[in-house]
PDB file of C-alpha atoms in Angstrom:
ATOM      1  CA  MET A 273      30.844  24.916 -17.380  1.00  0.00           C
ATOM      2  CA  THR A 274      28.715  24.410 -14.291  1.00  0.00           C
ATOM      3  CA  TYR A 275      25.398  26.208 -14.353  1.00  0.00           C
ATOM      4  CA  GLN A 276      24.733  28.307 -11.280  1.00  0.00           C
ATOM      5  CA  PRO A 277      21.118  28.607 -10.071  1.00  0.00           C
ATOM      6  CA  GLN A 278      19.684  32.039 -10.652  1.00  0.00           C
ATOM      7  CA  ARG A 279      17.684  33.813  -7.954  1.00  0.00           C
ATOM      8  CA  PHE A 280      15.217  36.584  -8.577  1.00  0.00           C
ATOM      9  CA  ASN A 281      12.104  38.104  -7.065  1.00  0.00           C
ATOM     10  CA  ALA A 282       8.689  37.847  -8.668  1.00  0.00           C
ATOM     11  CA  PRO A 283       6.512  40.980  -8.921  1.00  0.00           C
ATOM     12  CA  ASP A 284       4.720  39.976  -5.716  1.00  0.00           C
ATOM     13  CA  GLY A 285       8.039  39.727  -3.864  1.00  0.00           C
ATOM     14  CA  THR A 286       8.256  35.902  -3.872  1.00  0.00           C
ATOM     15  CA  GLU A 287      11.865  34.734  -4.187  1.00  0.00           C
ATOM     16  CA  LEU A 288      12.284  32.280  -7.081  1.00  0.00           C
ATOM     17  CA  VAL A 289      15.168  30.086  -8.209  1.00  0.00           C
ATOM     18  CA  VAL A 290      15.888  28.925 -11.760  1.00  0.00           C
ATOM     19  CA  LEU A 291      17.904  25.728 -11.936  1.00  0.00           C
ATOM     20  CA  PRO A 292      18.580  22.985 -14.532  1.00  0.00           C
ATOM     21  CA  ALA A 293      15.788  20.464 -15.085  1.00  0.00           C
ATOM     22  CA  ALA A 294      18.111  17.605 -14.080  1.00  0.00           C
ATOM     23  CA  ASP A 295      18.759  19.257 -10.712  1.00  0.00           C
ATOM     24  CA  TYR A 296      15.035  19.831 -10.231  1.00  0.00           C
ATOM     25  CA  ASP A 297      14.309  16.155 -11.003  1.00  0.00           C
ATOM     26  CA  ARG A 298      16.926  15.080  -8.460  1.00  0.00           C
ATOM     27  CA  LEU A 299      15.266  17.252  -5.833  1.00  0.00           C
ATOM     28  CA  LEU A 300      11.918  15.618  -6.602  1.00  0.00           C
ATOM     29  CA  ASP A 301      13.494  12.161  -6.222  1.00  0.00           C
ATOM     30  CA  LEU A 302      15.013  13.163  -2.875  1.00  0.00           C
ATOM     31  CA  ALA A 303      11.662  14.453  -1.674  1.00  0.00           C
ATOM     32  CA  GLU A 304       9.994  11.190  -2.727  1.00  0.00           C
ATOM     33  CA  ASP A 305      12.700   9.177  -0.975  1.00  0.00           C
ATOM     34  CA  GLY A 306      12.116  11.159   2.198  1.00  0.00           C
ATOM     35  CA  GLY A 307       8.368  10.623   2.039  1.00  0.00           C
ATOM     36  CA  ASP A 308       8.723   6.900   1.399  1.00  0.00           C
ATOM     37  CA  ILE A 309      11.232   6.469   4.211  1.00  0.00           C
ATOM     38  CA  ALA A 310       8.974   8.360   6.603  1.00  0.00           C
ATOM     39  CA  GLN A 311       6.014   6.223   5.551  1.00  0.00           C
ATOM     40  CA  GLY A 312       8.002   3.030   5.985  1.00  0.00           C
ATOM     41  CA  ARG A 313       9.330   4.059   9.386  1.00  0.00           C
ATOM     42  CA  ALA A 314       5.854   5.007  10.543  1.00  0.00           C
ATOM     43  CA  GLN A 315       4.501   1.626   9.484  1.00  0.00           C
ATOM     44  CA  LEU A 316       7.373  -0.214  11.191  1.00  0.00           C
ATOM     45  CA  ALA A 317       6.805   1.845  14.344  1.00  0.00           C
ATOM     46  CA  ARG A 318       3.133   0.927  14.379  1.00  0.00           C
ATOM     47  CA  ILE A 319       4.019  -2.750  13.993  1.00  0.00           C
ATOM     48  CA  ALA A 320       6.608  -2.455  16.790  1.00  0.00           C
ATOM     49  CA  ASP A 321       3.938  -0.912  18.996  1.00  0.00           C
ATOM     50  CA  GLY A 322       1.853  -4.033  18.541  1.00  0.00           C
ATOM     51  CA  GLU A 323      -0.495  -2.755  15.885  1.00  0.00           C
ATOM     52  CA  GLY A 324      -0.077  -5.905  13.837  1.00  0.00           C
ATOM     53  CA  THR A 325      -0.227  -6.701  10.146  1.00  0.00           C
ATOM     54  CA  MET A 326      -2.793  -8.162   7.769  1.00  0.00           C
ATOM     55  CA  PRO A 327      -2.449 -11.895   6.903  1.00  0.00           C
ATOM     56  CA  ASP A 328      -2.306 -12.751   3.208  1.00  0.00           C
ATOM     57  CA  GLU A 329      -5.523 -14.770   3.528  1.00  0.00           C
ATOM     58  CA  VAL A 330      -7.418 -11.744   4.839  1.00  0.00           C
ATOM     59  CA  LEU A 331      -5.998  -9.404   2.220  1.00  0.00           C
ATOM     60  CA  GLY A 332      -6.805 -11.874  -0.541  1.00  0.00           C
ATOM     61  CA  ALA A 333     -10.408 -12.212   0.639  1.00  0.00           C
ATOM     62  CA  ILE A 334     -10.794  -8.423   0.703  1.00  0.00           C
ATOM     63  CA  LEU A 335      -9.399  -8.151  -2.812  1.00  0.00           C
ATOM     64  CA  ASP A 336     -11.933 -10.794  -3.857  1.00  0.00           C
ATOM     65  CA  GLY A 337     -14.744  -8.547  -2.636  1.00  0.00           C
ATOM     66  CA  GLU A 338     -15.354  -9.459   1.012  1.00  0.00           C
ATOM     67  CA  THR A 339     -15.640  -6.712   3.580  1.00  0.00           C
ATOM     68  CA  PRO A 340     -12.740  -6.561   6.057  1.00  0.00           C
ATOM     69  CA  LEU A 341     -14.953  -7.682   8.930  1.00  0.00           C
ATOM     70  CA  ALA A 342     -16.148 -10.774   7.062  1.00  0.00           C
ATOM     71  CA  ALA A 343     -12.624 -11.592   5.892  1.00  0.00           C
ATOM     72  CA  TRP A 344     -11.173 -11.343   9.397  1.00  0.00           C
ATOM     73  CA  ARG A 345     -13.994 -13.348  10.975  1.00  0.00           C
ATOM     74  CA  ARG A 346     -13.623 -16.191   8.469  1.00  0.00           C
ATOM     75  CA  TYR A 347      -9.864 -16.121   8.961  1.00  0.00           C
ATOM     76  CA  CYS A 348     -10.403 -16.530  12.714  1.00  0.00           C
ATOM     77  CA  GLY A 349     -12.826 -19.403  12.086  1.00  0.00           C
ATOM     78  CA  ILE A 350     -15.675 -18.109  14.239  1.00  0.00           C
ATOM     79  CA  SER A 351     -19.363 -17.542  13.546  1.00  0.00           C
ATOM     80  CA  GLN A 352     -21.163 -14.222  13.443  1.00  0.00           C
ATOM     81  CA  ALA A 353     -22.898 -15.163  16.658  1.00  0.00           C
ATOM     82  CA  GLU A 354     -19.599 -15.830  18.421  1.00  0.00           C
ATOM     83  CA  LEU A 355     -18.086 -12.586  17.151  1.00  0.00           C
ATOM     84  CA  ALA A 356     -21.152 -10.680  18.323  1.00  0.00           C
ATOM     85  CA  ARG A 357     -20.872 -12.300  21.759  1.00  0.00           C
ATOM     86  CA  ARG A 358     -17.194 -11.427  22.099  1.00  0.00           C
ATOM     87  CA  ALA A 359     -17.749  -7.821  20.999  1.00  0.00           C
ATOM     88  CA  GLY A 360     -20.927  -7.322  23.021  1.00  0.00           C
ATOM     89  CA  LEU A 361     -22.990  -6.543  19.919  1.00  0.00           C
ATOM     90  CA  SER A 362     -26.082  -8.015  18.312  1.00  0.00           C
ATOM     91  CA  GLN A 363     -25.572 -10.637  15.604  1.00  0.00           C
ATOM     92  CA  ALA A 364     -27.869  -8.617  13.338  1.00  0.00           C
ATOM     93  CA  TRP A 365     -25.592  -5.596  13.601  1.00  0.00           C
ATOM     94  CA  VAL A 366     -22.475  -7.697  12.920  1.00  0.00           C
ATOM     95  CA  GLY A 367     -24.193  -9.194   9.880  1.00  0.00           C
ATOM     96  CA  ARG A 368     -25.154  -5.764   8.621  1.00  0.00           C
ATOM     97  CA  ILE A 369     -21.566  -4.492   8.858  1.00  0.00           C
ATOM     98  CA  GLU A 370     -20.246  -7.643   7.184  1.00  0.00           C
ATOM     99  CA  ALA A 371     -22.678  -7.155   4.314  1.00  0.00           C
ATOM    100  CA  GLY A 372     -21.433  -3.611   3.791  1.00  0.00           C
ATOM    101  CA  ASN A 373     -24.726  -2.058   4.884  1.00  0.00           C
ATOM    102  CA  GLY A 374     -23.220  -0.347   7.890  1.00  0.00           C
ATOM    103  CA  HIS A 375     -19.851   0.789   9.173  1.00  0.00           C
ATOM    104  CA  GLY A 376     -20.302   1.211  12.902  1.00  0.00           C
ATOM    105  CA  THR A 377     -18.881   3.872  15.182  1.00  0.00           C
ATOM    106  CA  PRO A 378     -15.140   4.000  15.935  1.00  0.00           C
ATOM    107  CA  SER A 379     -15.944   2.427  19.296  1.00  0.00           C
ATOM    108  CA  THR A 380     -17.846  -0.426  17.618  1.00  0.00           C
ATOM    109  CA  ARG A 381     -15.009  -1.069  15.193  1.00  0.00           C
ATOM    110  CA  ALA A 382     -12.512  -1.027  18.045  1.00  0.00           C
ATOM    111  CA  ARG A 383     -14.534  -3.653  19.941  1.00  0.00           C
ATOM    112  CA  LEU A 384     -14.748  -5.827  16.838  1.00  0.00           C
ATOM    113  CA  ALA A 385     -11.002  -5.490  16.254  1.00  0.00           C
ATOM    114  CA  VAL A 386     -10.288  -6.588  19.835  1.00  0.00           C
ATOM    115  CA  ALA A 387     -12.682  -9.522  19.483  1.00  0.00           C
ATOM    116  CA  LEU A 388     -10.875 -10.620  16.327  1.00  0.00           C
ATOM    117  CA  ASP A 389      -7.376  -9.851  17.676  1.00  0.00           C
ATOM    118  CA  ALA A 390      -6.984  -7.673  14.568  1.00  0.00           C
ATOM    119  CA  PRO A 391      -4.988  -4.425  14.202  1.00  0.00           C
ATOM    120  CA  ALA A 392      -6.873  -1.273  15.106  1.00  0.00           C
ATOM    121  CA  TRP A 393      -6.752   0.003  11.518  1.00  0.00           C
ATOM    122  CA  ALA A 394      -7.932  -3.249   9.948  1.00  0.00           C
ATOM    123  CA  LEU A 395     -11.659  -2.504  10.073  1.00  0.00           C
ATOM    124  CA  GLU A 396     -11.462   1.183   9.233  1.00  0.00           C
ATOM    125  CA  GLN A 397     -12.033   0.725   5.502  1.00  0.00           C
ATOM    126  CA  GLN A 398     -15.142  -1.248   4.664  1.00  0.00           C
ATOM    127  CA  THR A 399     -14.143  -1.484   1.038  1.00  0.00           C
ATOM    128  CA  GLY A 400     -13.264  -4.132  -1.484  1.00  0.00           C
ATOM    129  CA  GLU A 401     -11.157  -4.346  -4.582  1.00  0.00           C
ATOM    130  CA  THR A 402     -12.775  -1.343  -6.249  1.00  0.00           C
ATOM    131  CA  ASP A 403     -10.979   0.946  -3.822  1.00  0.00           C
ATOM    132  CA  MET A 404      -7.655  -0.481  -4.907  1.00  0.00           C
ATOM    133  CA  GLN A 405      -7.945   0.841  -8.449  1.00  0.00           C
ATOM    134  CA  PRO A 406      -4.766   2.680  -9.458  1.00  0.00           C
ATOM    135  CA  ARG A 407      -4.691   6.414  -8.873  1.00  0.00           C
ATOM    136  CA  HIS A 408      -3.803   7.348 -12.410  1.00  0.00           C
ATOM    137  CA  SER A 409      -5.235  10.841 -12.421  1.00  0.00           C
ATOM    138  CA  SER A 410      -2.971  12.324  -9.781  1.00  0.00           C
ATOM    139  CA  GLY A 411      -0.712  11.503  -6.866  1.00  0.00           C
ATOM    140  CA  LYS A 412       2.407   9.407  -6.496  1.00  0.00           C
ATOM    141  CA  GLY A 413       0.503   6.192  -7.155  1.00  0.00           C
ATOM    142  CA  ALA A 414       0.086   7.214 -10.798  1.00  0.00           C
ATOM    143  CA  LYS A 415       3.801   6.594 -11.337  1.00  0.00           C
ATOM    144  CA  TYR A 416       3.312   2.849 -10.911  1.00  0.00           C
ATOM    145  CA  ALA A 417       0.537   2.470 -13.498  1.00  0.00           C
ATOM    146  CA  PRO A 418       2.999   0.979 -16.059  1.00  0.00           C
ATOM    147  CA  LEU A 419       3.884  -1.761 -13.569  1.00  0.00           C
ATOM    148  CA  LEU A 420       0.204  -2.519 -13.068  1.00  0.00           C
ATOM    149  CA  ALA A 421      -0.326  -2.725 -16.824  1.00  0.00           C
ATOM    150  CA  HIS A 422       2.701  -5.025 -17.161  1.00  0.00           C
ATOM    151  CA  LEU A 423       1.524  -7.432 -14.461  1.00  0.00           C
ATOM    152  CA  SER A 424      -2.061  -7.405 -15.697  1.00  0.00           C
ATOM    153  CA  ALA A 425      -0.875  -8.339 -19.191  1.00  0.00           C
ATOM    154  CA  ASP A 426       1.462 -11.057 -17.880  1.00  0.00           C
ATOM    155  CA  GLY A 427      -1.126 -12.830 -15.738  1.00  0.00           C
ATOM    156  CA  ARG A 428       1.129 -15.677 -14.552  1.00  0.00           C
ATOM    157  CA  SER A 429       0.824 -17.009 -11.015  1.00  0.00           C
ATOM    158  CA  THR A 430       4.264 -15.638 -10.162  1.00  0.00           C
ATOM    159  CA  VAL A 431       6.228 -12.902 -11.884  1.00  0.00           C
ATOM    160  CA  THR A 432       9.830 -12.235 -10.850  1.00  0.00           C
ATOM    161  CA  MET A 433      11.308  -8.864 -11.681  1.00  0.00           C
ATOM    162  CA  ARG A 434      14.590  -7.172 -10.885  1.00  0.00           C
ATOM    163  CA  TYR A 435      14.562  -3.776  -9.229  1.00  0.00           C
ATOM    164  CA  ASP A 436      16.288  -2.382 -12.317  1.00  0.00           C
ATOM    165  CA  ASP A 437      13.550  -3.729 -14.593  1.00  0.00           C
ATOM    166  CA  ILE A 438      10.844  -2.142 -12.444  1.00  0.00           C
ATOM    167  CA  ALA A 439      12.794   1.109 -12.290  1.00  0.00           C
ATOM    168  CA  ARG A 440      13.013   1.270 -16.081  1.00  0.00           C
ATOM    169  CA  LEU A 441       9.324   0.511 -16.346  1.00  0.00           C
ATOM    170  CA  VAL A 442       8.136   3.239 -13.960  1.00  0.00           C
ATOM    171  CA  GLY A 443      10.864   5.812 -14.538  1.00  0.00           C
ATOM    172  CA  GLY A 444      12.996   5.086 -11.474  1.00  0.00           C
ATOM    173  CA  LEU A 445      12.609   3.773  -7.932  1.00  0.00           C
ATOM    174  CA  PRO A 446      13.417   5.712  -4.743  1.00  0.00           C
ATOM    175  CA  LYS A 447      16.322   4.553  -2.592  1.00  0.00           C
ATOM    176  CA  SER A 448      13.888   3.438   0.084  1.00  0.00           C
ATOM    177  CA  ALA A 449      12.737   0.616  -2.225  1.00  0.00           C
ATOM    178  CA  SER A 450      16.183  -0.950  -1.804  1.00  0.00           C
ATOM    179  CA  LEU A 451      16.558  -0.147   1.883  1.00  0.00           C
ATOM    180  CA  HIS A 452      13.205  -0.851   3.512  1.00  0.00           C
ATOM    181  CA  ARG A 453      10.933  -3.881   3.113  1.00  0.00           C
ATOM    182  CA  ALA A 454       8.073  -1.697   4.308  1.00  0.00           C
ATOM    183  CA  TRP A 455       8.266   0.169   0.991  1.00  0.00           C
ATOM    184  CA  TRP A 456       6.855  -2.983  -0.654  1.00  0.00           C
ATOM    185  CA  GLY A 457       4.019  -3.248   1.857  1.00  0.00           C
ATOM    186  CA  ASN A 458       0.899  -4.973   0.550  1.00  0.00           C
ATOM    187  CA  HIS A 459      -1.798  -2.684   1.870  1.00  0.00           C
ATOM    188  CA  GLU A 460      -4.184  -0.115   0.432  1.00  0.00           C
ATOM    189  CA  GLY A 461      -2.520   2.818   2.166  1.00  0.00           C
ATOM    190  CA  ASN A 462       0.744   2.158   0.323  1.00  0.00           C
ATOM    191  CA  SER A 463       0.494   4.203  -2.890  1.00  0.00           C
ATOM    192  CA  GLN A 464       3.073   2.124  -4.789  1.00  0.00           C
ATOM    193  CA  ALA A 465       1.063  -1.027  -4.027  1.00  0.00           C
ATOM    194  CA  HIS A 466      -1.440   0.323  -6.546  1.00  0.00           C
ATOM    195  CA  GLY A 467       1.093  -0.894  -9.084  1.00  0.00           C
ATOM    196  CA  TRP A 468       0.432  -4.569  -8.293  1.00  0.00           C
ATOM    197  CA  MET A 469      -2.487  -5.164  -5.905  1.00  0.00           C
ATOM    198  CA  PRO A 470      -5.329  -4.248  -8.335  1.00  0.00           C
ATOM    199  CA  ALA A 471      -3.976  -7.028 -10.583  1.00  0.00           C
ATOM    200  CA  LYS A 472      -4.245  -9.366  -7.560  1.00  0.00           C
ATOM    201  CA  TYR A 473      -0.534  -9.706  -6.882  1.00  0.00           C
ATOM    202  CA  LEU A 474       1.373  -9.509  -3.606  1.00  0.00           C
ATOM    203  CA  ALA A 475       4.946  -8.258  -3.610  1.00  0.00           C
ATOM    204  CA  GLU A 476       7.611 -10.417  -1.949  1.00  0.00           C
ATOM    205  CA  PRO A 477      10.927  -8.518  -2.135  1.00  0.00           C
ATOM    206  CA  ASP A 478      14.330 -10.153  -1.848  1.00  0.00           C
ATOM    207  CA  MET A 479      16.387  -7.243  -0.562  1.00  0.00           C
ATOM    208  CA  ALA A 480      19.716  -9.043  -0.980  1.00  0.00           C
ATOM    209  CA  ARG A 481      19.146 -10.068  -4.605  1.00  0.00           C
ATOM    210  CA  ARG A 482      17.286  -6.872  -5.503  1.00  0.00           C
ATOM    211  CA  THR A 483      14.408  -8.800  -6.990  1.00  0.00           C
ATOM    212  CA  VAL A 484      10.678  -8.959  -6.304  1.00  0.00           C
ATOM    213  CA  VAL A 485       8.382 -11.941  -6.714  1.00  0.00           C
ATOM    214  CA  PHE A 486       4.861 -10.842  -7.475  1.00  0.00           C
ATOM    215  CA  ARG A 487       2.621 -13.727  -6.410  1.00  0.00           C
ATOM    216  CA  LYS A 488      -0.931 -13.863  -7.726  1.00  0.00           C
ATOM    217  CA  PHE A 489      -3.869 -14.613  -5.483  1.00  0.00           C
ATOM    218  CA  THR A 490      -5.642 -17.910  -6.077  1.00  0.00           C
ATOM    219  CA  HIS A 491      -8.636 -17.221  -3.805  1.00  0.00           C
TER     220      HIS A 491
END
Protein backbone atom coordinates (compact mmCIF):
# COMPACT_ATOMS: atom_id res chain seq x y z
CA MET A 1 0.00 0.00 0.00
CA THR A 2 1.36 3.39 -0.99
CA TYR A 3 1.53 5.90 1.82
CA GLN A 4 -0.09 9.22 1.02
CA PRO A 5 1.45 12.37 2.54
CA GLN A 6 -0.72 13.89 5.22
CA ARG A 7 -1.35 17.63 5.35
CA PHE A 8 -2.42 19.52 8.42
CA ASN A 9 -2.20 22.98 9.93
CA ALA A 10 -0.14 23.77 13.00
CA PRO A 11 -1.69 25.87 15.79
CA ASP A 12 -0.08 28.99 14.31
CA GLY A 13 -1.67 28.28 10.92
CA THR A 14 1.49 26.94 9.23
CA GLU A 15 0.65 24.18 6.75
CA LEU A 16 2.69 21.03 7.44
CA VAL A 17 3.15 17.78 5.54
CA VAL A 18 3.96 14.37 7.02
CA LEU A 19 5.67 12.02 4.59
CA PRO A 20 7.81 8.85 4.80
CA ALA A 21 11.43 9.32 5.85
CA ALA A 22 12.63 7.77 2.58
CA ASP A 23 10.70 10.37 0.59
CA TYR A 24 12.10 13.14 2.78
CA ASP A 25 15.66 11.86 2.24
CA ARG A 26 15.10 11.82 -1.52
CA LEU A 27 13.96 15.43 -1.39
CA LEU A 28 17.12 16.36 0.51
CA ASP A 29 19.25 14.60 -2.13
CA LEU A 30 17.43 16.47 -4.91
CA ALA A 31 17.98 19.77 -3.14
CA GLU A 32 21.69 18.97 -2.74
CA ASP A 33 21.93 18.00 -6.41
CA GLY A 34 20.37 21.31 -7.38
CA GLY A 35 22.76 23.27 -5.20
CA ASP A 36 25.80 21.42 -6.51
CA ILE A 37 24.73 21.84 -10.12
CA ALA A 38 24.14 25.55 -9.58
CA GLN A 39 27.55 25.88 -7.93
CA GLY A 40 29.24 24.01 -10.75
CA ARG A 41 27.49 26.03 -13.44
CA ALA A 42 28.41 29.27 -11.70
CA GLN A 43 32.05 28.24 -11.54
CA LEU A 44 32.06 27.19 -15.21
CA ALA A 45 30.42 30.50 -16.15
CA ARG A 46 33.10 32.44 -14.30
CA ILE A 47 35.81 30.47 -16.09
CA ALA A 48 34.08 31.06 -19.44
CA ASP A 49 34.01 34.77 -18.66
CA GLY A 50 37.78 34.71 -18.36
CA GLU A 51 38.03 34.56 -14.60
CA GLY A 52 40.62 31.82 -14.76
CA THR A 53 41.58 28.94 -12.51
CA MET A 54 44.27 28.27 -9.93
CA PRO A 55 47.34 26.26 -11.08
CA ASP A 56 48.19 23.18 -9.03
CA GLU A 57 51.56 24.71 -8.10
CA VAL A 58 49.87 27.76 -6.58
CA LEU A 59 47.28 25.72 -4.72
CA GLY A 60 49.96 23.40 -3.38
CA ALA A 61 52.03 26.32 -2.10
CA ILE A 62 48.99 27.79 -0.36
CA LEU A 63 48.22 24.46 1.27
CA ASP A 64 51.84 24.38 2.45
CA GLY A 65 51.30 27.67 4.27
CA GLU A 66 52.20 30.43 1.80
CA THR A 67 49.86 33.35 1.37
CA PRO A 68 48.11 33.48 -2.02
CA LEU A 69 50.05 36.57 -3.06
CA ALA A 70 53.41 34.94 -2.33
CA ALA A 71 52.36 31.71 -4.04
CA TRP A 72 51.22 33.50 -7.19
CA ARG A 73 54.30 35.72 -7.35
CA ARG A 74 56.68 32.76 -7.05
CA TYR A 75 54.66 30.89 -9.66
CA CYS A 76 55.09 33.84 -12.03
CA GLY A 77 58.83 33.93 -11.30
CA ILE A 78 59.07 37.63 -10.48
CA SER A 79 60.52 39.51 -7.52
CA GLN A 80 58.60 41.56 -4.98
CA ALA A 81 60.13 44.67 -6.48
CA GLU A 82 58.91 43.78 -9.96
CA LEU A 83 55.43 42.96 -8.70
CA ALA A 84 55.31 46.26 -6.83
CA ARG A 85 56.37 48.11 -9.99
CA ARG A 86 53.71 46.43 -12.11
CA ALA A 87 50.97 47.08 -9.55
CA GLY A 88 52.07 50.64 -8.77
CA LEU A 89 52.63 49.84 -5.09
CA SER A 90 55.56 50.05 -2.71
CA GLN A 91 57.69 46.92 -2.27
CA ALA A 92 57.26 47.27 1.50
CA TRP A 93 53.49 47.05 1.16
CA VAL A 94 53.72 44.02 -1.15
CA GLY A 95 56.05 42.34 1.34
CA ARG A 96 53.67 43.07 4.19
CA ILE A 97 50.73 41.49 2.35
CA GLU A 98 52.83 38.48 1.38
CA ALA A 99 53.82 37.98 5.01
CA GLY A 100 50.17 37.96 6.05
CA ASN A 101 50.48 41.23 7.97
CA GLY A 102 48.08 43.08 5.72
CA HIS A 103 45.31 42.36 3.25
CA GLY A 104 44.98 45.50 1.18
CA THR A 105 41.85 47.16 -0.14
CA PRO A 106 39.78 45.51 -2.89
CA SER A 107 41.36 47.97 -5.31
CA THR A 108 44.87 46.98 -4.18
CA ARG A 109 44.09 43.29 -4.54
CA ALA A 110 42.62 43.91 -7.98
CA ARG A 111 45.80 45.69 -9.10
CA LEU A 112 47.94 42.85 -7.77
CA ALA A 113 45.76 40.28 -9.53
CA VAL A 114 46.14 42.14 -12.84
CA ALA A 115 49.90 42.39 -12.33
CA LEU A 116 50.08 38.64 -11.76
CA ASP A 117 47.55 37.78 -14.50
CA ALA A 118 45.65 35.94 -11.75
CA PRO A 119 41.86 35.50 -11.39
CA ALA A 120 40.08 38.28 -9.56
CA TRP A 121 39.12 35.97 -6.68
CA ALA A 122 42.59 34.50 -6.23
CA LEU A 123 43.87 37.07 -3.73
CA GLU A 124 40.65 37.49 -1.77
CA GLN A 125 41.54 34.94 0.91
CA GLN A 126 44.87 35.57 2.58
CA THR A 127 44.75 32.23 4.32
CA GLY A 128 46.70 29.02 4.39
CA GLU A 129 45.96 25.41 5.11
CA THR A 130 44.31 26.10 8.46
CA ASP A 131 41.30 27.52 6.65
CA MET A 132 40.87 24.28 4.76
CA GLN A 133 40.08 22.27 7.88
CA PRO A 134 36.92 20.20 7.36
CA ARG A 135 33.66 21.76 8.45
CA HIS A 136 32.59 18.91 10.68
CA SER A 137 30.33 20.87 13.00
CA SER A 138 27.76 21.91 10.43
CA GLY A 139 27.15 22.45 6.74
CA LYS A 140 27.32 20.19 3.72
CA GLY A 141 31.08 19.83 4.02
CA ALA A 142 30.62 17.73 7.15
CA LYS A 143 29.27 14.91 4.98
CA TYR A 144 32.70 14.33 3.46
CA ALA A 145 34.59 13.98 6.75
CA PRO A 146 34.74 10.15 6.36
CA LEU A 147 36.50 10.58 3.02
CA LEU A 148 39.01 12.92 4.62
CA ALA A 149 39.66 10.41 7.40
CA HIS A 150 40.09 7.62 4.83
CA LEU A 151 42.61 9.56 2.74
CA SER A 152 44.50 10.81 5.78
CA ALA A 153 44.87 7.23 7.03
CA ASP A 154 45.93 5.94 3.60
CA GLY A 155 48.66 8.51 3.01
CA ARG A 156 49.88 7.14 -0.34
CA SER A 157 50.99 9.50 -3.09
CA THR A 158 48.00 8.50 -5.21
CA VAL A 159 44.74 6.91 -4.13
CA THR A 160 42.26 5.72 -6.76
CA MET A 161 38.66 5.28 -5.72
CA ARG A 162 35.48 4.43 -7.58
CA TYR A 163 32.50 6.74 -7.29
CA ASP A 164 30.58 3.87 -5.69
CA ASP A 165 33.27 3.41 -3.03
CA ILE A 166 33.18 7.12 -2.17
CA ALA A 167 29.39 7.08 -2.13
CA ARG A 168 29.34 4.21 0.36
CA LEU A 169 31.90 5.99 2.49
CA VAL A 170 30.05 9.32 2.72
CA GLY A 171 26.47 8.07 2.50
CA GLY A 172 25.84 8.81 -1.18
CA LEU A 173 26.97 11.24 -3.87
CA PRO A 174 24.73 13.71 -5.73
CA LYS A 175 24.11 13.18 -9.43
CA SER A 176 26.18 16.26 -10.21
CA ALA A 177 29.31 14.37 -9.10
CA SER A 178 28.85 12.12 -12.14
CA LEU A 179 27.78 14.85 -14.53
CA HIS A 180 30.02 17.84 -13.86
CA ARG A 181 33.80 17.96 -13.44
CA ALA A 182 33.34 21.24 -11.60
CA TRP A 183 31.82 19.27 -8.71
CA TRP A 184 35.33 17.92 -8.03
CA GLY A 185 36.88 21.38 -8.09
CA ASN A 186 40.03 21.75 -6.01
CA HIS A 187 39.39 25.06 -4.31
CA GLU A 188 38.49 26.24 -0.82
CA GLY A 189 35.03 27.44 -1.81
CA ASN A 190 34.02 23.92 -2.83
CA SER A 191 32.56 22.35 0.33
CA GLN A 192 33.12 18.75 -0.82
CA ALA A 193 36.81 19.53 -1.40
CA HIS A 194 37.08 19.60 2.39
CA GLY A 195 36.95 15.83 2.05
CA TRP A 196 40.39 15.65 0.42
CA MET A 197 42.28 18.97 0.35
CA PRO A 198 43.08 19.18 4.11
CA ALA A 199 44.89 15.84 3.66
CA LYS A 200 46.87 17.49 0.82
CA TYR A 201 45.21 15.65 -2.05
CA LEU A 202 43.89 16.98 -5.35
CA ALA A 203 40.98 15.23 -7.02
CA GLU A 204 41.37 14.17 -10.67
CA PRO A 205 38.05 12.64 -11.79
CA ASP A 206 37.69 10.30 -14.75
CA MET A 207 34.07 10.93 -15.68
CA ALA A 208 33.92 8.06 -18.18
CA ARG A 209 35.28 5.41 -15.80
CA ARG A 210 33.55 6.87 -12.74
CA THR A 211 36.76 6.90 -10.76
CA VAL A 212 38.78 9.59 -9.01
CA VAL A 213 42.53 9.73 -8.55
CA PHE A 214 43.44 11.62 -5.42
CA ARG A 215 47.01 12.84 -5.95
CA LYS A 216 49.02 13.96 -2.94
CA PHE A 217 51.05 17.14 -2.96
CA THR A 218 54.82 16.73 -2.83
CA HIS A 219 55.65 20.41 -2.24
